[in-house]
XYZ file of C-alpha atoms in Angstrom:
560
model
C -52.656 62.185 55.738
C -51.334 65.114 57.797
C -53.341 66.270 60.788
C -55.868 69.037 60.161
C -55.738 72.451 61.834
C -58.412 71.505 64.377
C -56.424 68.470 65.551
C -53.238 70.571 65.694
C -54.910 73.251 67.834
C -56.467 70.577 70.079
C -52.989 69.081 70.675
C -51.441 72.462 71.433
C -54.201 73.387 73.875
C -53.748 70.243 75.951
C -52.386 70.651 79.466
C -49.145 68.963 80.482
C -50.957 65.995 82.098
C -52.891 65.295 78.897
C -49.650 65.497 76.920
C -48.082 62.883 79.235
C -51.136 60.618 78.900
C -51.052 60.961 75.079
C -47.388 59.855 75.151
C -48.126 56.853 77.442
C -50.978 55.687 75.189
C -48.949 56.199 71.999
C -46.013 54.206 73.440
C -48.296 51.393 74.645
C -47.435 51.889 78.340
C -51.203 51.695 79.033
C -54.106 50.652 76.820
C -56.687 52.786 78.695
C -56.881 55.649 81.191
C -58.032 54.911 84.736
C -58.055 57.724 87.343
C -59.310 58.085 90.902
C -60.217 60.659 93.540
C -58.878 59.539 96.953
C -60.083 61.848 99.776
C -59.422 61.217 103.458
C -62.767 61.427 105.300
C -61.656 63.736 108.119
C -63.453 66.907 107.028
C -65.590 68.392 104.289
C -64.150 68.866 100.802
C -63.357 72.425 99.667
C -62.878 74.309 96.394
C -59.318 72.926 96.031
C -60.679 69.358 96.069
C -63.191 70.379 93.395
C -60.240 70.997 91.051
C -58.929 67.488 91.720
C -62.360 65.839 91.270
C -63.066 67.715 88.026
C -59.541 67.030 86.720
C -59.538 63.282 87.484
C -63.082 62.667 86.287
C -62.548 64.919 83.250
C -59.482 62.917 82.172
C -61.386 59.619 82.478
C -64.208 61.103 80.352
C -61.904 62.622 77.748
C -60.054 59.354 77.169
C -63.184 57.136 77.497
C -61.624 55.526 80.544
C -62.710 54.806 84.124
C -62.887 56.854 87.329
C -62.787 55.407 90.871
C -63.877 56.920 94.152
C -61.755 55.741 97.082
C -61.794 56.668 100.753
C -58.098 56.790 101.458
C -57.737 56.271 105.170
C -55.337 53.661 106.440
C -54.850 55.364 109.799
C -57.266 54.472 112.569
C -58.432 57.978 113.423
C -61.789 59.521 114.193
C -63.011 59.238 110.611
C -66.591 60.297 110.628
C -69.548 58.769 108.823
C -70.816 62.353 108.361
C -67.670 63.186 106.367
C -67.941 60.023 104.247
C -71.545 60.873 103.299
C -70.789 64.568 102.689
C -67.881 63.690 100.375
C -70.025 61.280 98.355
C -72.730 63.967 98.026
C -70.177 66.603 96.924
C -68.550 64.381 94.284
C -71.945 63.384 92.868
C -73.136 67.008 92.867
C -70.083 68.042 90.831
C -71.155 65.453 88.254
C -68.376 62.880 88.742
C -69.834 59.382 88.379
C -67.832 56.522 89.888
C -70.493 54.028 88.706
C -69.957 50.860 90.807
C -66.346 51.688 91.707
C -66.522 52.930 95.301
C -63.575 51.629 97.350
C -62.189 51.864 100.887
C -58.419 51.699 101.349
C -58.843 49.727 104.571
C -60.399 46.851 102.584
C -56.908 46.235 101.178
C -55.210 45.758 104.571
C -54.790 42.009 103.927
C -53.093 42.630 100.567
C -50.897 45.347 102.094
C -49.757 42.927 104.809
C -48.901 40.332 102.118
C -47.027 43.033 100.177
C -44.927 43.821 103.273
C -44.154 40.097 103.725
C -43.050 39.953 100.067
C -40.624 42.850 100.631
C -39.207 41.122 103.740
C -38.663 37.919 101.737
C -36.853 39.930 99.026
C -34.590 41.462 101.690
C -36.190 44.858 101.019
C -37.796 45.425 104.447
C -36.789 44.820 108.054
C -38.203 45.184 111.561
C -36.581 48.017 113.512
C -36.344 48.516 117.298
C -35.574 52.244 117.084
C -37.980 54.743 118.610
C -39.521 57.517 116.468
C -36.998 60.014 117.875
C -34.071 57.690 117.148
C -35.286 57.088 113.583
C -35.423 60.861 113.071
C -31.914 61.225 114.494
C -30.486 58.363 112.360
C -32.148 59.798 109.228
C -29.601 62.627 108.906
C -30.276 66.032 107.363
C -30.428 67.589 103.891
C -26.682 68.166 104.200
C -25.683 64.907 105.937
C -26.489 61.300 104.975
C -28.325 59.040 107.412
C -26.837 56.205 109.509
C -27.698 52.534 109.057
C -30.331 51.147 111.435
C -28.669 48.609 113.819
C -31.473 46.141 112.852
C -31.101 46.477 109.086
C -29.124 43.219 108.703
C -31.556 40.953 110.535
C -32.216 37.682 108.728
C -35.319 37.242 106.579
C -36.581 34.554 109.000
C -36.197 36.807 112.050
C -37.929 39.715 110.259
C -40.831 37.486 109.211
C -41.243 36.204 112.783
C -41.062 39.707 114.336
C -43.473 41.181 111.756
C -45.971 38.402 112.481
C -45.595 39.076 116.222
C -46.270 42.763 115.528
C -49.487 41.710 113.766
C -50.413 39.375 116.637
C -50.222 42.189 119.181
C -47.041 41.083 120.970
C -45.567 44.599 120.990
C -46.670 47.928 122.442
C -47.312 51.001 120.302
C -44.021 52.411 119.028
C -42.000 49.404 120.214
C -41.349 48.090 116.680
C -41.786 49.388 113.137
C -41.249 47.841 109.715
C -38.893 49.853 107.481
C -38.232 49.581 103.750
C -34.554 48.886 103.000
C -33.634 51.461 100.348
C -30.722 53.892 100.805
C -29.719 55.763 103.983
C -27.464 58.044 101.893
C -30.136 59.040 99.380
C -30.323 62.804 98.703
C -34.118 62.376 99.015
C -34.877 61.952 102.734
C -38.107 60.064 101.873
C -35.916 57.238 100.510
C -33.831 56.796 103.683
C -35.410 53.525 104.819
C -38.909 54.927 105.383
C -41.219 53.356 107.952
C -43.938 51.368 106.121
C -45.799 49.730 109.060
C -46.318 50.749 112.672
C -47.880 49.181 115.744
C -51.058 50.978 116.832
C -53.566 49.294 119.137
C -56.424 51.420 117.901
C -59.974 50.877 116.730
C -60.543 51.502 113.020
C -64.052 52.533 112.016
C -64.099 50.164 109.036
C -61.969 47.164 110.115
C -62.874 47.485 113.843
C -60.334 45.563 116.025
C -59.042 43.268 113.284
C -55.613 44.933 113.063
C -53.130 46.381 115.553
C -50.563 47.257 112.848
C -51.281 49.835 110.196
C -49.499 50.711 106.918
C -48.100 54.205 106.390
C -49.684 56.355 103.694
C -46.626 56.374 101.372
C -46.656 52.568 101.321
C -50.414 52.059 101.180
C -51.322 54.622 98.536
C -49.337 53.170 95.590
C -50.589 49.659 96.493
C -54.217 50.867 96.426
C -53.645 52.461 93.007
C -51.998 49.285 91.672
C -54.716 46.943 93.010
C -57.429 49.072 91.382
C -55.617 49.229 88.033
C -55.160 53.005 88.189
C -52.952 54.157 85.316
C -52.337 57.797 86.230
C -52.221 58.771 89.900
C -52.822 62.529 89.714
C -51.905 64.397 92.896
C -50.755 67.803 94.118
C -47.188 69.125 94.109
C -46.388 68.398 97.753
C -46.154 64.701 96.769
C -43.449 65.337 94.150
C -40.641 64.397 96.580
C -42.560 61.226 97.466
C -42.752 60.037 93.830
C -39.449 58.046 93.933
C -40.857 56.089 96.909
C -44.188 55.553 95.091
C -42.276 54.197 92.093
C -40.058 52.026 94.323
C -43.075 50.408 96.027
C -44.893 49.455 92.799
C -41.643 48.307 91.151
C -40.443 46.127 94.081
C -43.909 44.562 94.434
C -43.735 43.681 90.719
C -47.166 44.860 89.643
C -47.625 44.063 85.934
C -48.836 47.555 84.876
C -47.610 49.847 87.637
C -49.463 53.178 87.964
C -47.664 56.442 87.308
C -47.797 59.492 89.607
C -48.108 62.979 88.057
C -48.255 66.147 90.204
C -50.026 69.456 89.523
C -50.270 72.759 91.399
C -52.921 73.154 94.096
C -55.697 75.702 93.760
C -55.221 78.592 96.191
C -57.976 81.200 96.572
C -57.077 84.583 98.062
C -58.523 85.544 101.450
C -60.410 82.348 102.193
C -60.134 79.711 104.911
C -59.591 76.164 103.632
C -57.598 74.578 106.503
C -59.660 71.839 108.199
C -58.262 72.773 111.599
C -59.412 76.391 111.235
C -62.848 75.490 109.855
C -63.347 72.966 112.669
C -62.570 75.710 115.196
C -64.989 78.167 113.493
C -67.692 75.465 113.684
C -66.899 74.574 117.326
C -66.833 78.252 118.394
C -70.208 78.863 116.726
C -68.779 81.597 114.457
C -70.216 79.723 111.467
C -73.277 77.471 111.568
C -71.556 74.305 110.332
C -69.189 73.080 107.603
C -71.765 74.245 105.038
C -72.032 77.855 106.269
C -72.372 79.922 103.048
C -69.354 82.093 103.998
C -67.005 79.107 103.722
C -65.615 77.605 100.521
C -66.310 73.965 101.329
C -68.173 72.423 98.388
C -71.232 71.962 100.649
C -71.076 75.673 101.601
C -70.763 76.811 97.972
C -73.740 74.618 97.051
C -75.803 76.021 99.918
C -74.867 79.576 98.997
C -76.114 78.993 95.447
C -73.061 78.174 93.346
C -73.742 75.640 90.580
C -71.659 72.681 89.379
C -71.365 74.428 85.977
C -69.948 77.582 87.577
C -67.341 75.598 89.534
C -66.354 73.595 86.440
C -65.972 76.876 84.521
C -63.829 78.260 87.363
C -61.518 75.212 87.366
C -61.212 75.497 83.570
C -60.237 79.197 83.818
C -57.647 78.423 86.545
C -56.002 75.877 84.254
C -53.703 72.979 85.171
C -50.049 73.807 85.713
C -46.924 72.927 87.666
C -46.445 76.393 89.156
C -48.108 77.457 92.418
C -50.247 80.572 92.191
C -53.325 81.967 93.872
C -56.584 83.001 92.267
C -58.749 85.960 93.208
C -62.130 85.044 94.761
C -63.641 87.560 92.291
C -62.964 85.031 89.511
C -65.222 82.480 91.220
C -67.914 85.183 91.512
C -67.467 86.021 87.822
C -68.157 82.355 86.945
C -71.422 82.148 88.912
C -72.647 85.470 87.474
C -71.958 84.268 83.938
C -73.724 80.980 84.661
C -76.848 82.492 86.254
C -77.299 85.556 84.018
C -79.186 83.656 81.305
C -80.698 80.987 83.599
C -82.137 82.780 86.637
C -85.550 84.503 86.509
C -85.386 88.240 87.394
C -88.025 89.135 89.938
C -88.556 92.161 92.189
C -87.640 92.085 95.886
C -87.366 94.981 98.348
C -84.803 94.357 101.094
C -84.956 97.585 103.117
C -88.582 98.637 102.616
C -90.423 101.900 103.026
C -94.084 102.214 102.023
C -94.983 104.177 98.863
C -98.582 105.454 98.721
C -100.005 106.583 95.348
C -102.590 109.108 96.537
C -104.585 109.356 93.283
C -104.714 105.595 92.610
C -108.137 103.961 93.328
C -108.174 102.376 96.826
C -108.715 98.597 96.752
C -107.911 98.281 93.038
C -105.338 95.725 91.907
C -104.214 95.441 88.285
C -101.778 93.027 86.714
C -98.688 94.317 84.930
C -96.814 92.272 82.317
C -93.141 91.670 83.065
C -90.387 89.788 81.224
C -88.795 87.023 83.334
C -85.288 87.409 81.914
C -84.445 89.933 79.161
C -81.433 87.769 78.151
C -83.488 84.587 77.738
C -86.858 84.759 75.991
C -87.499 81.086 76.738
C -88.150 81.992 80.403
C -91.299 83.800 79.263
C -93.297 86.502 81.032
C -95.360 86.858 84.205
C -98.002 89.166 85.604
C -97.186 91.275 88.647
C -99.943 92.748 90.875
C -99.918 96.558 91.241
C -101.976 98.687 93.659
C -102.209 101.878 95.665
C -99.686 100.835 98.342
C -96.283 99.475 97.410
C -92.920 98.865 99.051
C -89.810 100.495 97.600
C -86.190 100.480 98.754
C -85.523 103.069 101.453
C -82.462 104.269 99.515
C -84.668 105.052 96.472
C -86.118 108.098 98.271
C -84.254 111.162 99.561
C -85.793 114.310 100.908
C -82.752 116.417 100.004
C -80.902 114.572 97.251
C -77.329 115.207 96.087
C -76.631 116.096 92.443
C -77.187 113.318 89.877
C -79.641 111.483 92.180
C -82.424 110.483 89.760
C -84.654 108.476 92.093
C -87.513 109.753 94.278
C -87.428 113.170 95.890
C -90.202 115.781 96.278
C -91.205 117.094 92.853
C -89.275 114.457 90.838
C -90.893 112.044 88.387
C -89.619 108.441 88.096
C -90.695 105.236 86.412
C -91.987 102.335 88.506
C -90.588 99.353 86.579
C -93.159 97.745 84.228
C -95.875 100.028 85.658
C -96.360 103.836 85.610
C -94.640 107.203 85.884
C -95.121 108.641 89.380
C -94.259 112.066 90.794
C -93.107 112.291 94.403
C -95.164 114.732 96.524
C -93.518 114.301 99.937
C -93.180 111.955 102.888
C -94.409 111.172 106.424
C -91.963 110.772 109.343
C -92.192 109.386 112.860
C -91.220 111.231 116.047
C -87.530 110.399 115.561
C -87.525 111.860 112.035
C -87.390 108.475 110.247
C -89.375 108.349 107.001
C -92.319 105.927 107.375
C -94.186 106.653 104.123
C -93.406 108.262 100.784
C -96.316 109.814 98.853
C -96.741 110.335 95.120
C -99.265 110.631 92.293
C -99.324 108.561 89.112
C -99.977 109.328 85.463
C -102.643 106.838 84.262
C -101.562 107.418 80.642
C -98.062 106.052 81.276
C -99.079 102.412 81.885
C -96.308 99.966 80.969
C -93.655 102.569 81.781
C -93.848 104.954 78.828
C -95.761 108.214 78.341
C -97.750 108.930 75.136
C -96.327 112.472 75.020
C -92.813 111.009 74.747
C -91.428 112.649 77.905
C -88.426 110.945 79.428
C -87.596 110.193 83.051
C -84.073 109.428 84.236
C -84.832 107.097 87.147
C -86.450 103.643 87.167
C -87.060 101.898 90.479
C -88.431 98.483 91.422
C -91.287 97.876 93.856
C -93.496 95.202 95.405
C -97.271 95.598 95.877
C -97.983 95.545 99.637
C -101.109 93.350 99.953
C -99.679 90.483 97.845
C -96.074 90.710 99.108
C -94.287 87.639 100.474
C -92.294 88.394 103.613
C -88.851 86.808 103.736
C -85.523 86.857 105.549
C -82.542 87.736 103.352
C -78.908 87.077 104.291
C -76.132 89.205 102.823
C -72.642 87.738 103.006
C -69.242 89.349 102.870
C -65.872 87.654 103.080
C -65.408 85.873 106.409
C -61.875 87.279 106.479
C -60.980 90.943 106.938
C -59.315 91.327 103.526
C -57.274 94.408 104.436
C -55.488 92.598 107.256
C -54.949 89.244 105.476
C -56.094 85.803 106.629
C -53.995 85.236 109.774
C -52.908 87.302 112.783
C -49.348 87.013 114.098
C -50.477 84.467 116.709
C -51.939 82.269 113.939
C -55.573 83.123 114.717
C -57.943 84.225 111.948
C -58.617 87.868 111.061
C -62.403 87.708 111.041
C -64.598 90.326 109.384
C -67.263 91.395 111.945
C -69.661 92.236 109.070
C -69.446 88.914 107.249
C -73.182 88.304 107.765
C -76.054 90.823 107.624
C -79.544 89.453 108.230
C -82.463 91.466 106.787
C -85.647 90.342 108.562
C -88.354 92.486 106.885
C -87.948 91.926 103.155
C -90.835 91.893 100.704
C -90.914 89.772 97.548
C -93.350 89.746 94.645
C -95.784 86.763 94.469
C -93.777 85.055 91.675
C -91.435 83.775 94.428
C -94.221 81.636 95.954
C -93.320 77.940 95.978
C -89.544 78.525 95.525
C -87.665 75.425 96.717
C -84.251 74.833 98.310
C -81.367 75.772 95.971
C -83.659 77.641 93.506
C -81.791 80.691 92.186
C -83.125 84.113 91.163
C -81.873 87.509 90.235
C -83.398 90.142 92.514
C -83.772 93.111 90.166
C -80.996 95.690 90.831
C -79.772 93.688 93.882
C -77.856 90.574 92.887
C -78.287 86.819 92.595
C -79.966 84.972 95.469
C -81.016 81.434 96.264
C -83.304 79.665 98.704
C -81.361 78.496 101.785
C -81.507 74.700 101.941
C -81.108 74.489 105.712
C -83.320 77.179 107.270
C -85.907 78.166 104.662
C -89.526 76.995 105.050
C -92.652 77.664 102.993
C -94.069 79.842 105.793
C -90.789 81.668 106.459
C -88.598 81.757 103.339
C -84.873 82.496 103.711
C -82.728 83.697 100.794
C -78.919 83.843 100.560
C -77.183 86.398 98.407
C -74.902 84.370 96.146
C -73.204 87.373 94.601
C -73.908 91.042 93.867
C -74.480 92.244 90.290
C -71.353 94.384 90.013
C -68.003 92.748 89.496
C -64.475 94.034 90.010
C -63.143 91.058 88.032
C -62.012 91.428 84.427
C -61.482 88.249 82.435
C -57.842 88.224 81.217
C -57.351 88.461 77.427
C-alpha cells in the first residue's frame, strides 16, 4: 500500500533531526531513540536552554523512547547546589520527565579513567610534559600543521606508569597532561592530539578529594553519552567542529552502539541578556533582584513573570529547528503568552493610577452587585458579581478637564459607560492646591443599569472602575526591556546598555474583590491594561504584588 496524504505531509513537515533519526531507525543503526539534556550547573537556565530541553524531550516522546537528565560537570569548579536545584525545577516545570534517569557526569570518573588507560594500551594516548603554552605553540595554526609532541613516542609501559602517577598526585598542576594520539597535521585543530586529562589538585563538589586528575569535556562527554546508551546526542552548532573528536572517542573505545552527534542552531532573542557572566554581575550589583528577576529571560524569571510552559513550547515550535543561525524578536515570545492566556485568564477590573469618582446622585451607603462575564472568549469561566457604590476609583487618564479631539472618556458634560454598570455624565472635578485633580464628580442614569439605556442612546466611551469600600489595595510592577533597545545590548567597553525605566512600581493600585485569595503564579487579564500574575517571591495575602506579564497590544505579526 502507498502512504496516504497525511503520512506524506507528516514526513515533509519533519525537521532535519527527525529526518536523520527516521533514517537511522530504518537502517537499523538504532532500535530506539534515547536523548538527554546535559546542563552544566554553573548558572540558571535561560530561554535558549528551553529550546534544547523541549527538543530533546520532544524527540524521546515522539519516538516512544527515553530521555535522561545529566549534570555535565567534569571540572572541579564552584558548582552550586542552588544551580542544581534550580535546573531540576526548570526542567520539570517545562514538562520534561526524566523518570528515574537523573545522572551526574562525575559518577563516571572511574570509567573515564579506565577508558584513558585503554587508549594508552592501544597506543592512542600518551603523557606529555609540555606546558599549556607549549602545547598551543606546537598545535600550529589554521594555515600551518602542528608539530609532533616530543613525548608522543613514549612506550605504552612508561605512559601507563606516568598516568598512574598523575592519578596518585605525584605531579603538580600543569606539570603533565594526557593527550590523544590522532593527527598533528589534521585540518581540524581539535584533532591535533587534544588534551584529554589534566592534573588539578582541586576539590570537586560531588567526588570531594577522590581525584586530582580530571577529564576534559571533549573526552568525557561522548563517554557519558555512550555509557547511558544515548543514541542521538543533540547539541548546538558550536560543537560541529568537535564532532570528529566525539566520533573518534566512541569509535576507539569500541562501544557497541556508539551515539551520534547532531548539531542545530542556537536560539537567539533580540535585545536580551543571556550571558551568565553578565547576569551574575547584574545580580551582584543589585540591578536585578536575583537570577529570577522578571526582566531577565532565565526560565525561572520567565516563570516568575507569568509565562507558562505552554507558551514557551509554542514559542520554540514557532522558532523551528534549523542549521542556520538567526535571531528571534522578543515580540514573538510575547505573542505566544498572549495567545496562551487570552482564553484561560479571567478578566477582572484593576485601577493602577487611581483618582476617585463620586456619583453625586447615587444613594450614600448603598452597594449593589453587578453581573460581569469572567472571560468573553471562554464561557466556561462563568460570571461573577462586582460591588458598585457611590464612590469608585477610575484611571486618572480616563478623565481630562480639557480633552483633545476624539477623546471619548470623561470630561465635563460628557456621558460614558461604566463597564457592566451605568451611564454617567461628568459634572466636574475637585483639585488640590497644586492643581492636581483629587476627585471627579458625575451623575448616573438609574435606567441604564447593565450598561445600556432603554431609549437606545449610544455613548462612545466605556471605562473600567473599582468600588472604593470593597477595593483590594495592591502593588503592581510594570516591566520594560532591561536593555535600552535603541542603543543595542552592549556599549563599546563591553558593559550593558541598561534601560533606566525597566521597572516601574505602582504602590496605590485598587483591585476588585474577585482578586481576593489569588495565589503565586495565578494569571489574570486586567481589563484594558494587560496580563498580570501574582509575584511568587514578594506577594503576601495582606500585601499582594502583581507583575505585568505583557501588555494587550502587540507589534508582532505572525508570519504567513
